[in-house]
GROMACS .gro file of C-alpha atoms in nm:
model
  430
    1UNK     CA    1  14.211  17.873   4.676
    2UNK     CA    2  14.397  17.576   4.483
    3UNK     CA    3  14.501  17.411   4.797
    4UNK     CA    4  14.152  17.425   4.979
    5UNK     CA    5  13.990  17.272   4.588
    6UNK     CA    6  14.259  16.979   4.623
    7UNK     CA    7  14.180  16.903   4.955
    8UNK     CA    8  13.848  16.936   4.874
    9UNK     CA    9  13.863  16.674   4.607
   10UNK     CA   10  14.093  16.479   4.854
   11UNK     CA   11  13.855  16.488   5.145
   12UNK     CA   12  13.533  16.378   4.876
   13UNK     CA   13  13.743  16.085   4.761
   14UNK     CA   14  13.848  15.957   5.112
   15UNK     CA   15  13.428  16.013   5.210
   16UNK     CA   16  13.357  15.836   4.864
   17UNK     CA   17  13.609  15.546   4.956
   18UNK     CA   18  13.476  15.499   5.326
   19UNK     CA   19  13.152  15.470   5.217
   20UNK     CA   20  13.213  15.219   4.941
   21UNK     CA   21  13.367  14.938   5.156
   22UNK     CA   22  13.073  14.864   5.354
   23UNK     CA   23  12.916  14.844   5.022
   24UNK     CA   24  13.161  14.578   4.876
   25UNK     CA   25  13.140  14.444   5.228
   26UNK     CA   26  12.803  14.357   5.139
   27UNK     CA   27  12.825  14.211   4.855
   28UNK     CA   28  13.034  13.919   4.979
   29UNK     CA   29  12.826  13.876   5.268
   30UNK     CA   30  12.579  13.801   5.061
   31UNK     CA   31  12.692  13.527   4.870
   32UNK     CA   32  12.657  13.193   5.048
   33UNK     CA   33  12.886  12.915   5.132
   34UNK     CA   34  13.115  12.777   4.855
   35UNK     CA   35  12.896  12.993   4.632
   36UNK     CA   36  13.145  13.232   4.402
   37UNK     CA   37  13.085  13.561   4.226
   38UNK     CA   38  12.957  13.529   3.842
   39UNK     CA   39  12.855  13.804   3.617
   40UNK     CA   40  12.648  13.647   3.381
   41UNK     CA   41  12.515  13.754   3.013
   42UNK     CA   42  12.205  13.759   2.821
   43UNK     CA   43  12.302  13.458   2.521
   44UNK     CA   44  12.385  13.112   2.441
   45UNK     CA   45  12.719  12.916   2.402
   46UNK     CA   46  12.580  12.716   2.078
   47UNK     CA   47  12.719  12.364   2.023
   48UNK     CA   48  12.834  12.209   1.765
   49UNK     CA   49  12.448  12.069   1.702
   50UNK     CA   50  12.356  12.421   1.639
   51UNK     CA   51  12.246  12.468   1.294
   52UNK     CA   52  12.292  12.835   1.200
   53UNK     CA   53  12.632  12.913   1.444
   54UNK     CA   54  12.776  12.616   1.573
   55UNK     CA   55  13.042  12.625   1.864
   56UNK     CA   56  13.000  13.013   1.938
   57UNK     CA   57  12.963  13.232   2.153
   58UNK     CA   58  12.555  13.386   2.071
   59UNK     CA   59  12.574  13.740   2.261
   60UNK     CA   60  12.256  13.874   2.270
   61UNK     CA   61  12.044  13.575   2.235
   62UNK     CA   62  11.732  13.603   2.406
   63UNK     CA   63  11.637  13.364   2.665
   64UNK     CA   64  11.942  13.214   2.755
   65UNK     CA   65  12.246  13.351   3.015
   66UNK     CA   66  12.558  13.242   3.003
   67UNK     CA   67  12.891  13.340   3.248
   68UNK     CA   68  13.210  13.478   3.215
   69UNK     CA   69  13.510  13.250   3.174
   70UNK     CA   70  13.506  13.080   3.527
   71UNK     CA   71  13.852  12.903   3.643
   72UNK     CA   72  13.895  12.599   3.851
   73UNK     CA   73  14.220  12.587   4.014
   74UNK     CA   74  14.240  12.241   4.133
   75UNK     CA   75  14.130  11.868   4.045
   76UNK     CA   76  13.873  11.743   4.270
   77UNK     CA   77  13.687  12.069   4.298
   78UNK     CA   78  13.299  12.009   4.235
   79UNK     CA   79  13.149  12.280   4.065
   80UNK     CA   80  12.748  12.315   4.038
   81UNK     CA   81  12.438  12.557   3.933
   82UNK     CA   82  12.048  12.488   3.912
   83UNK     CA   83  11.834  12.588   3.673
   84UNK     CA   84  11.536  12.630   3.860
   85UNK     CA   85  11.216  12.612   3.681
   86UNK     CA   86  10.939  12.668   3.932
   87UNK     CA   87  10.570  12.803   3.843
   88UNK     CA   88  10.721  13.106   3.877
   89UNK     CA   89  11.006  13.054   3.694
   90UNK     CA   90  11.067  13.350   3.428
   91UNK     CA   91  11.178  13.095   3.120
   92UNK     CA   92  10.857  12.884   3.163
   93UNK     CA   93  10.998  12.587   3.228
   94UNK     CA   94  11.234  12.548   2.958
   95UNK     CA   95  11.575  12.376   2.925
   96UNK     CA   96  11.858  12.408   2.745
   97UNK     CA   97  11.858  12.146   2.479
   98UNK     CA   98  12.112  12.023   2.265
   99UNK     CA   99  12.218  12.313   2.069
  100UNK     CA  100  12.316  12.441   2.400
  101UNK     CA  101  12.674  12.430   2.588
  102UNK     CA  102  12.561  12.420   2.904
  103UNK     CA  103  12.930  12.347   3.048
  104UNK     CA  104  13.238  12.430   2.774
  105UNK     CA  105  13.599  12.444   2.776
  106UNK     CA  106  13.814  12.723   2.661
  107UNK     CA  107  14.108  12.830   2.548
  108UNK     CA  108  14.270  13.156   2.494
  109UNK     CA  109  14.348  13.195   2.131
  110UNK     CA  110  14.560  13.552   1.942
  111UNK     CA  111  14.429  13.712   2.278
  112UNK     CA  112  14.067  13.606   2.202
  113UNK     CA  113  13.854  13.342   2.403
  114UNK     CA  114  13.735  13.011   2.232
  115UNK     CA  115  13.577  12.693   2.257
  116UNK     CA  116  13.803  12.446   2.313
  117UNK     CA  117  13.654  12.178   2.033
  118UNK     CA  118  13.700  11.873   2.036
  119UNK     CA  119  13.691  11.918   2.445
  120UNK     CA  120  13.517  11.869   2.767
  121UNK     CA  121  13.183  12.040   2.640
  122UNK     CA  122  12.809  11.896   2.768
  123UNK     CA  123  12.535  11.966   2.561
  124UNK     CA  124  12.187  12.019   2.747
  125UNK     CA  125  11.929  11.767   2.809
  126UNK     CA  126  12.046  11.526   2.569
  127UNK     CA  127  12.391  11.356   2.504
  128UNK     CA  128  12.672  11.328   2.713
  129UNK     CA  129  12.450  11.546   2.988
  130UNK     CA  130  12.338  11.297   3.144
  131UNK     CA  131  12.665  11.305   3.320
  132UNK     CA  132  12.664  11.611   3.504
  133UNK     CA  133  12.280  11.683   3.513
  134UNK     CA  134  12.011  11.533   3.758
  135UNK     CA  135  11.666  11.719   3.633
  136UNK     CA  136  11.320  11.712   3.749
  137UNK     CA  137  11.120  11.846   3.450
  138UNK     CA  138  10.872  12.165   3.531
  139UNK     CA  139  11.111  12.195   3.831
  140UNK     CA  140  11.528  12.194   3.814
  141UNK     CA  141  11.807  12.067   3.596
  142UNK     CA  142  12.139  12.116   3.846
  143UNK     CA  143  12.455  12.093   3.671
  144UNK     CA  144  12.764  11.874   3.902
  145UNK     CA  145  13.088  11.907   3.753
  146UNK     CA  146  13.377  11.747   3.869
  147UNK     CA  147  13.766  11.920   3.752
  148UNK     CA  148  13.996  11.647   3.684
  149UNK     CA  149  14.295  11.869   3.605
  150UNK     CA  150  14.436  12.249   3.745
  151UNK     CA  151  14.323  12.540   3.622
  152UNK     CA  152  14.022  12.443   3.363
  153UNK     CA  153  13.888  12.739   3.206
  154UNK     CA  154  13.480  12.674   3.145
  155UNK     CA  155  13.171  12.897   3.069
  156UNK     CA  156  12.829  12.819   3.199
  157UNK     CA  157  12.528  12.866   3.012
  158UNK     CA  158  12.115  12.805   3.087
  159UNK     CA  159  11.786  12.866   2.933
  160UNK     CA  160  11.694  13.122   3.178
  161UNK     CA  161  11.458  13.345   3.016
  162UNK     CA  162  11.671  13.672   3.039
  163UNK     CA  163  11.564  13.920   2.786
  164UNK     CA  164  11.629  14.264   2.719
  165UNK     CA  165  11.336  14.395   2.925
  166UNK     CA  166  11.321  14.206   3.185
  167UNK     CA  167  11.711  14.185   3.270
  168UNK     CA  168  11.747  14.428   3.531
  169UNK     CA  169  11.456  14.131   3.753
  170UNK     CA  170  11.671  13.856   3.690
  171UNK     CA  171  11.793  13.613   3.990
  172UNK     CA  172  12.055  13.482   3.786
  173UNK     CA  173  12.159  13.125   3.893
  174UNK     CA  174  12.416  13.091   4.218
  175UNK     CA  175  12.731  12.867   4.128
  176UNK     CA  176  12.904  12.681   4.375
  177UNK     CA  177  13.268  12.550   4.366
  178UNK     CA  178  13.426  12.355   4.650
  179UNK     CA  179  13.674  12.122   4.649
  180UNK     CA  180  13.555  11.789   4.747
  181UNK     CA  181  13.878  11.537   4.594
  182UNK     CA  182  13.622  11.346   4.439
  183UNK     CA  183  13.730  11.194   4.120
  184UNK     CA  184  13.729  11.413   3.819
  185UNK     CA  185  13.415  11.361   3.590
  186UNK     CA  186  13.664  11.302   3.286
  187UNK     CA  187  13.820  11.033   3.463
  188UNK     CA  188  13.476  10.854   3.585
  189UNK     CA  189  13.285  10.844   3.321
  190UNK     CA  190  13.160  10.523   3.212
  191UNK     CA  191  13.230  10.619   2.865
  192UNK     CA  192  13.448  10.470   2.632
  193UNK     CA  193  13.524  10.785   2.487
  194UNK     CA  194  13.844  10.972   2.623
  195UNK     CA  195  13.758  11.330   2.686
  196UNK     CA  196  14.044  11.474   2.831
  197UNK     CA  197  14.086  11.804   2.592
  198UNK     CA  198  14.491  11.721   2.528
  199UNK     CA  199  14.373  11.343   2.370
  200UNK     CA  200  14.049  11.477   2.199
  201UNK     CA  201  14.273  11.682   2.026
  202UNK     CA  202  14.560  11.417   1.944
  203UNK     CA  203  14.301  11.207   1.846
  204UNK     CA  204  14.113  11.449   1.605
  205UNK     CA  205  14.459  11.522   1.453
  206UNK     CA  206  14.642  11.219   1.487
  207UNK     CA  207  14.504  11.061   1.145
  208UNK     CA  208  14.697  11.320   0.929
  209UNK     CA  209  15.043  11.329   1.089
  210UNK     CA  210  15.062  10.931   1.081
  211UNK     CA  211  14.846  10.644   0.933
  212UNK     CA  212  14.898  10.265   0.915
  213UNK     CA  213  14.621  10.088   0.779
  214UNK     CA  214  14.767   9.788   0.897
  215UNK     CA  215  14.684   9.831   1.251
  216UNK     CA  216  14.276   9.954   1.163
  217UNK     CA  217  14.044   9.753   1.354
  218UNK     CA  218  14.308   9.492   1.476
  219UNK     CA  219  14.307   9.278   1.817
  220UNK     CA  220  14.572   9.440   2.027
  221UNK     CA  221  14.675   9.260   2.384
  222UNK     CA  222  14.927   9.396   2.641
  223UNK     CA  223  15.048   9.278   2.961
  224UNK     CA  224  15.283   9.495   3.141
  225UNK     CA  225  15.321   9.650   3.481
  226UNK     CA  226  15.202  10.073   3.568
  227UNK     CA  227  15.382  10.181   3.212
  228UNK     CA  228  15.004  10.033   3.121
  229UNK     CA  229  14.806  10.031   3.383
  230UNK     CA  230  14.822  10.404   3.393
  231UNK     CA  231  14.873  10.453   3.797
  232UNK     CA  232  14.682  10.753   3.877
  233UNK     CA  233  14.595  10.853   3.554
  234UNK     CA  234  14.418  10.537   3.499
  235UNK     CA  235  14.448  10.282   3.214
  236UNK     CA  236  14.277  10.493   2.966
  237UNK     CA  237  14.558  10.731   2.903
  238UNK     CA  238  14.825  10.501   2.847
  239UNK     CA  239  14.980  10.540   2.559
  240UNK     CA  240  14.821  10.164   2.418
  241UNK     CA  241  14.496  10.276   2.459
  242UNK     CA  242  14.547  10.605   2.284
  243UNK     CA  243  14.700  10.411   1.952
  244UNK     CA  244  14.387  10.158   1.993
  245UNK     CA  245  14.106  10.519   1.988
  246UNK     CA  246  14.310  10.547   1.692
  247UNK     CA  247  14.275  10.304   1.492
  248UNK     CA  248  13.952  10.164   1.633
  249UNK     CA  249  14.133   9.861   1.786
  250UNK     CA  250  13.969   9.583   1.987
  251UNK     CA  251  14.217   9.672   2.305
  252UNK     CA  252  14.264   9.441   2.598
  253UNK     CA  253  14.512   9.580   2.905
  254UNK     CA  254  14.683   9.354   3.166
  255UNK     CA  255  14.848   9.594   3.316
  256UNK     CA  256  14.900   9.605   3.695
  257UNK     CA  257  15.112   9.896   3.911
  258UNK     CA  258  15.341   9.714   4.062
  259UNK     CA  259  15.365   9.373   3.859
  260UNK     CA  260  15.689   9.229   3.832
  261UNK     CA  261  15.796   8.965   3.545
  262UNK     CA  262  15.953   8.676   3.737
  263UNK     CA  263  15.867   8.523   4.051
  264UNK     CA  264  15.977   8.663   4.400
  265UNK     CA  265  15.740   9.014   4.290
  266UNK     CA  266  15.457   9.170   4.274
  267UNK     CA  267  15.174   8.960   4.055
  268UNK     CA  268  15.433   8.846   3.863
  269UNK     CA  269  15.356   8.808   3.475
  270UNK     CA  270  15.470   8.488   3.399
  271UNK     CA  271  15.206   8.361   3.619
  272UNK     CA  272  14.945   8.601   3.483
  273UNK     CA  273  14.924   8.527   3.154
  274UNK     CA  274  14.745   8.274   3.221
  275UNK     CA  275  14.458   8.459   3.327
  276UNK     CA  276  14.456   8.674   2.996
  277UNK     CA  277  14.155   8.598   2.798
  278UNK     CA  278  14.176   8.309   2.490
  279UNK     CA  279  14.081   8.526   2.167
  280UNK     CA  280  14.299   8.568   1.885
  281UNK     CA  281  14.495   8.856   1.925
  282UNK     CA  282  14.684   9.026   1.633
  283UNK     CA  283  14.965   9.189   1.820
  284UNK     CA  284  15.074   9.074   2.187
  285UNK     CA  285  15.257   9.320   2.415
  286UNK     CA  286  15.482   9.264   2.670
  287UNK     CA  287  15.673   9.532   2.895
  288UNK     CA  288  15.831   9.521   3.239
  289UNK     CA  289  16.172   9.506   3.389
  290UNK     CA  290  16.095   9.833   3.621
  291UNK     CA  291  15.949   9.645   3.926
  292UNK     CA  292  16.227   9.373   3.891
  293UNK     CA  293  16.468   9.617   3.909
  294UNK     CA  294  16.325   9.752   4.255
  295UNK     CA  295  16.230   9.437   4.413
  296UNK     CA  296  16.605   9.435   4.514
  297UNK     CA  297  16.608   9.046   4.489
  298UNK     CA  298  16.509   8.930   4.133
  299UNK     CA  299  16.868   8.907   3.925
  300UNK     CA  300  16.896   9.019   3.604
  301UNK     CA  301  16.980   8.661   3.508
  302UNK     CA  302  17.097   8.524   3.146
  303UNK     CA  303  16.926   8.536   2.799
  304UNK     CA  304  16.959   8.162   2.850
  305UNK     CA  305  16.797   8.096   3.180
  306UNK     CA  306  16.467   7.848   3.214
  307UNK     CA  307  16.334   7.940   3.508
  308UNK     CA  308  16.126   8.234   3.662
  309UNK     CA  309  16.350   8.335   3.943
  310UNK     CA  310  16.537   8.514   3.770
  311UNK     CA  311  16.460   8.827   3.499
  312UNK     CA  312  16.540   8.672   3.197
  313UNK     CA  313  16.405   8.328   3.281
  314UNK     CA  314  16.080   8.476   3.338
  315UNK     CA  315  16.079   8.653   2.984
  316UNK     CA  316  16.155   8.346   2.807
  317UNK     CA  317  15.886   8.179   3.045
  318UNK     CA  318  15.625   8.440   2.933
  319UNK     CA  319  15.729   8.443   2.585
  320UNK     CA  320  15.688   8.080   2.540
  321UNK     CA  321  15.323   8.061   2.756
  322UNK     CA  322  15.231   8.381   2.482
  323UNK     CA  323  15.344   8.161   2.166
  324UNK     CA  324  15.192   7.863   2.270
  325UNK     CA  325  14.833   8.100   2.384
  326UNK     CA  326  14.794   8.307   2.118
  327UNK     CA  327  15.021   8.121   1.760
  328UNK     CA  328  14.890   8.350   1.526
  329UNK     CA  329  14.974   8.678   1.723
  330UNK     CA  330  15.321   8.887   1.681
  331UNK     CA  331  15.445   8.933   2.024
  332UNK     CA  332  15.696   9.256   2.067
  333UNK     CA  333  15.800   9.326   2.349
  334UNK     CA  334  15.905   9.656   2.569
  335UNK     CA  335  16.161   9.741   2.774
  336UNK     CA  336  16.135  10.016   3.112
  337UNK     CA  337  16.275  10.369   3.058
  338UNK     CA  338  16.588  10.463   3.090
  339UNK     CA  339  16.757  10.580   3.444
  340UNK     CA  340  17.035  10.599   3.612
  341UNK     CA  341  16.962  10.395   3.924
  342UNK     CA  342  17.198  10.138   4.089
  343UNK     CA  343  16.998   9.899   4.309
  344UNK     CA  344  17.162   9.902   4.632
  345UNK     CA  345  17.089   9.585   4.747
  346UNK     CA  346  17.267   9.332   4.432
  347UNK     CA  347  17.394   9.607   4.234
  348UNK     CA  348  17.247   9.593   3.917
  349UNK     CA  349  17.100   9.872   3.718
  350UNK     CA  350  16.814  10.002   3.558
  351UNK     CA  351  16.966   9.969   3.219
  352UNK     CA  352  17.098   9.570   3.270
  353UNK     CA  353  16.678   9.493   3.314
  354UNK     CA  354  16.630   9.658   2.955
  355UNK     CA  355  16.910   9.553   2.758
  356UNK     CA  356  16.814   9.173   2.889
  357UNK     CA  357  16.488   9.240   2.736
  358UNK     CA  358  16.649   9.326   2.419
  359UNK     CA  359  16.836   9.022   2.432
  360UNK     CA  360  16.580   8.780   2.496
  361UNK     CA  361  16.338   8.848   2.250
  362UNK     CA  362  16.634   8.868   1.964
  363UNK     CA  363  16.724   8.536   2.109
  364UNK     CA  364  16.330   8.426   1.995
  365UNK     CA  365  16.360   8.630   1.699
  366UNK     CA  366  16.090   8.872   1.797
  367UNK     CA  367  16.111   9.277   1.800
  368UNK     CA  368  16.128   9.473   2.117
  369UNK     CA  369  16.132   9.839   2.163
  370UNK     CA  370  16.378   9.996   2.343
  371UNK     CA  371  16.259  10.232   2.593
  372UNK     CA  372  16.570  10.341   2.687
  373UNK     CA  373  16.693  10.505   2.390
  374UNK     CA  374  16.587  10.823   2.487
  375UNK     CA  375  16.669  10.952   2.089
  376UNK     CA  376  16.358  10.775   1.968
  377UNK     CA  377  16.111  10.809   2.307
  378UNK     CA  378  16.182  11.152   2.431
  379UNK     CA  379  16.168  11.034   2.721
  380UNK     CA  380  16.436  11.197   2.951
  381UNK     CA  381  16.376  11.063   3.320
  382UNK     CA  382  16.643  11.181   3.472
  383UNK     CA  383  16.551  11.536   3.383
  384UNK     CA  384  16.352  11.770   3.614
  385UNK     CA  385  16.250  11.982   3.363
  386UNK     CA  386  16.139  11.680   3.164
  387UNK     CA  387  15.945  11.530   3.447
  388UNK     CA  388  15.762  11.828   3.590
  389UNK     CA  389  15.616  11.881   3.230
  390UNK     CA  390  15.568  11.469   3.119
  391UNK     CA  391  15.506  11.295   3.477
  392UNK     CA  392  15.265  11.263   3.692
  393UNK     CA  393  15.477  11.424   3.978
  394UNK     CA  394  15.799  11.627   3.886
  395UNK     CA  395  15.976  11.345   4.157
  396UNK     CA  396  15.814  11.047   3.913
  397UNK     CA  397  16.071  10.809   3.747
  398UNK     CA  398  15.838  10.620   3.612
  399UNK     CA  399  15.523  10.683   3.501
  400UNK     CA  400  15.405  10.963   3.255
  401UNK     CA  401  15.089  11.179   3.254
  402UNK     CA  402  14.847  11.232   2.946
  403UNK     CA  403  15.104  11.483   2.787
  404UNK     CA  404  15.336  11.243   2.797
  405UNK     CA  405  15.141  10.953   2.681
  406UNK     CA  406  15.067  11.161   2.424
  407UNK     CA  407  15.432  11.249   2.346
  408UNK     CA  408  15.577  10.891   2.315
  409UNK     CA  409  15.244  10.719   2.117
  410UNK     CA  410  15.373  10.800   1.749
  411UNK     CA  411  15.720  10.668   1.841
  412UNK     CA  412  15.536  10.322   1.944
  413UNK     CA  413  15.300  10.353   1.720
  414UNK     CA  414  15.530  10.338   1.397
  415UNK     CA  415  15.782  10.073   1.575
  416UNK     CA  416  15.461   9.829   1.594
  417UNK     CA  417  15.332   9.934   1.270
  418UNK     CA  418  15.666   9.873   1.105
  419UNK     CA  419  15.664   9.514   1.292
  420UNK     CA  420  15.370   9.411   1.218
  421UNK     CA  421  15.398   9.482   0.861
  422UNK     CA  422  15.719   9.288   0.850
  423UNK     CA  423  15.537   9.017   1.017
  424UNK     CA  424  15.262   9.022   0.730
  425UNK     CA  425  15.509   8.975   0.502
  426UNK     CA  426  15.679   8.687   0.625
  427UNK     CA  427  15.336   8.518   0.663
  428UNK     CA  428  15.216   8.586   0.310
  429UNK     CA  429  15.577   8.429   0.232
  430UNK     CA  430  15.550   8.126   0.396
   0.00000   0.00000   0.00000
């Protein structure tokens, strides 16, 4: 009798299992293409314009849904819902407005889910959602969203109408996620505001680990090769443009991948700065060396040299056309990273292009940061386990991502400070 119940209970769990696959079968037949699976929730994910509970999580709230922490693996992966408000439409036409999160960020916090604040969080209707949203009022509002980094964690949230009694009609909204490769929607945004989560929060915190009032509201220049102009990350993670949010700085970039300093490069700089606008600058950087280096052909030179063929001759080219451009500015200079590297073709190295930096501008009497002193940066290229973390590709030498940009700013940031409040000084002195 005990062996016939167990197979009993055997053979009804076998018949239970058979007849649930075509079941869960059916339920991804059903969804359509590039549409995914959400469970979604009767309440609101308030922002940080809501009045009573800002930045929460509202479970319960009538006449809104919102979805269960949704992950995007990759960059370039459009993700996308409509809010369809028909005749018909159960909500009656209504929006989410601004008190709404309509797309947030989140982080997992002592096992608990947040919203990541300051982050990549669109209000409805008004604000930044103009970004993502294309309405058509008495009709739709569909949400495009655009990942610009792996594995974002977001919540999606609507005015849908859902309430207690009539949950069980809902037709929830379908979400869609395929990845297109388009540019993230952090990255294109015509905004001057940096929204990448890692900077919003150096930026929100940045004011009480460091402050010099000197550099508030200052003119800042830079010329310089991909160290500024950001290669794939763009210019407006570089670690310049992060000091400038700072301190509300009138920032102009020159950078250019690729740019070498003398002659015989890339867009070489000493032939640039002539293009650089007229203003009256505060502070003038200049950094290069890297694409000298790797040209194979442009020498390392001496501190002395006049010319632009070679590296140092360019410098002092560029550091006279900067003095006699912009008189009242402090120009500081900055030299590449450091790596071991021997240029096959003449021999040099990495380091020669750096420490001839460091010699020209004390030749002019002018600061320059060394890069290469890997103490003070950080910075460890040569490292793997520094570069898969800090670069934009774990086989980068060169250029850093937004974590790293992030790492290296308050070492900059207090070298220039420290200069420039020297250079006050010796003006109030004169």
């Amino acid at each position: 009798m005990k062996n016939k119940s167990f197979f009993s209970r055997l053979g009804g769990l076998l018949l239970a299992l058979i007849l649930a696959i075509p079941a869960m079968s059916g339920c991804s037949e059903d969804l359509e293409e590039n549409q995914i699976s959400v469970k979604w929730h009767m309440g609101m994910v308030s922002s940080d314009l809501h009045e009573e509970s800002p930045l929460a999580l509202l479970d319960g709230e009538e006449g809104y849904s919102y979805s269960d922490i949704i992950t995007i693996p990759k960059p370039g992966t459009c993700v996308t819902f409509t809010d369809n408000n028909g005749e018909d439409a159960i909500d009656g036409g209504e929006y989410a407005d601004e008190k709404v999160f309509v797309l947030s960020h989140w982080v997992e916090e002592n096992g608990e889910w947040v919203i990541d604040h300051p982050g990549d969080n669109y209000t409805g209707l008004d604000g930044r959602s103009g970004e993502i949203t294309e309405i058509r009022r008495g009709e739709y509002a569909t949400y495009t969203y655009i990942s610009s980094y792996p594995n974002e964690k977001i919540r999606l949230c609507y005015a849908s109408g859902q309430t207690k009694k009539n949950t069980r009609k809902m037709e929830f909204a379908k979400v869609y996620m395929e990845q297109t490769f388009e540019e993230g929607t952090l990255i294109s945004s015509k905004s001057n505001v940096l929204k990448d989560i890692a900077v919003g929060k150096f930026l929100k915190t940045a004011k009480d680990t460091s402050w010099y009032s000197e550099l508030e509201g200052i003119t800042l220049y830079a010329m310089g090769d991909s160290y500024f102009g950001g290669s794939s990350n763009g210019k407006a993670y570089v670690w310049p443009n992060l000091m400038a949010q700072k301190y509300g700085m009138n920032f102009s970039n020159w950078g250019i991948g690729g740019s070498s300093v003398a002659t015989g490069g890339y867009m070489p700089m000493c032939n640039r700065i002539s293009q650089m606008s007229d203003g009256s600058p505060d502070i003038v950087l200049l950094e290069g060396g890297r694409n000298d280096f790797c040209s194979g052909s442009i020498l390392v030179g001496d501190p002395t040299d006049s010319g632009t063929v070679t590296f140092c001759g360019a410098v002092n080219s560029c550091i006279a056309q900067l003095k006699a451009k912009y008189p009242n500015a402090l120009i500081i200079g900055i030299t590449c990273w450091k790596h071991e590297e021997t240029n096959q073709i003449n021999g040099e190295k990495q380091q020669q292009y750096a420490d001839a930096m460091l010699a020209v501008f004390e030749r002019h009497g002018l600061p320059c940061f060394d890069a290469t002193d890997e103490a003070v940066t950080g910075v460890h290229m040569d490292e793997y386990s520094f570069r898969s973390q800090y670069c934009q590709n774990d086989g980068d030498i060169s250029h850093l991502n937004t974590a790293g940009m992030i790492l290296v700013e308050p070492a900059f940031e207090k070298f220039i400070a420290e200069e420039y409040q020297a250079f006050l000084a010796s003006k109030q002195g004169q």
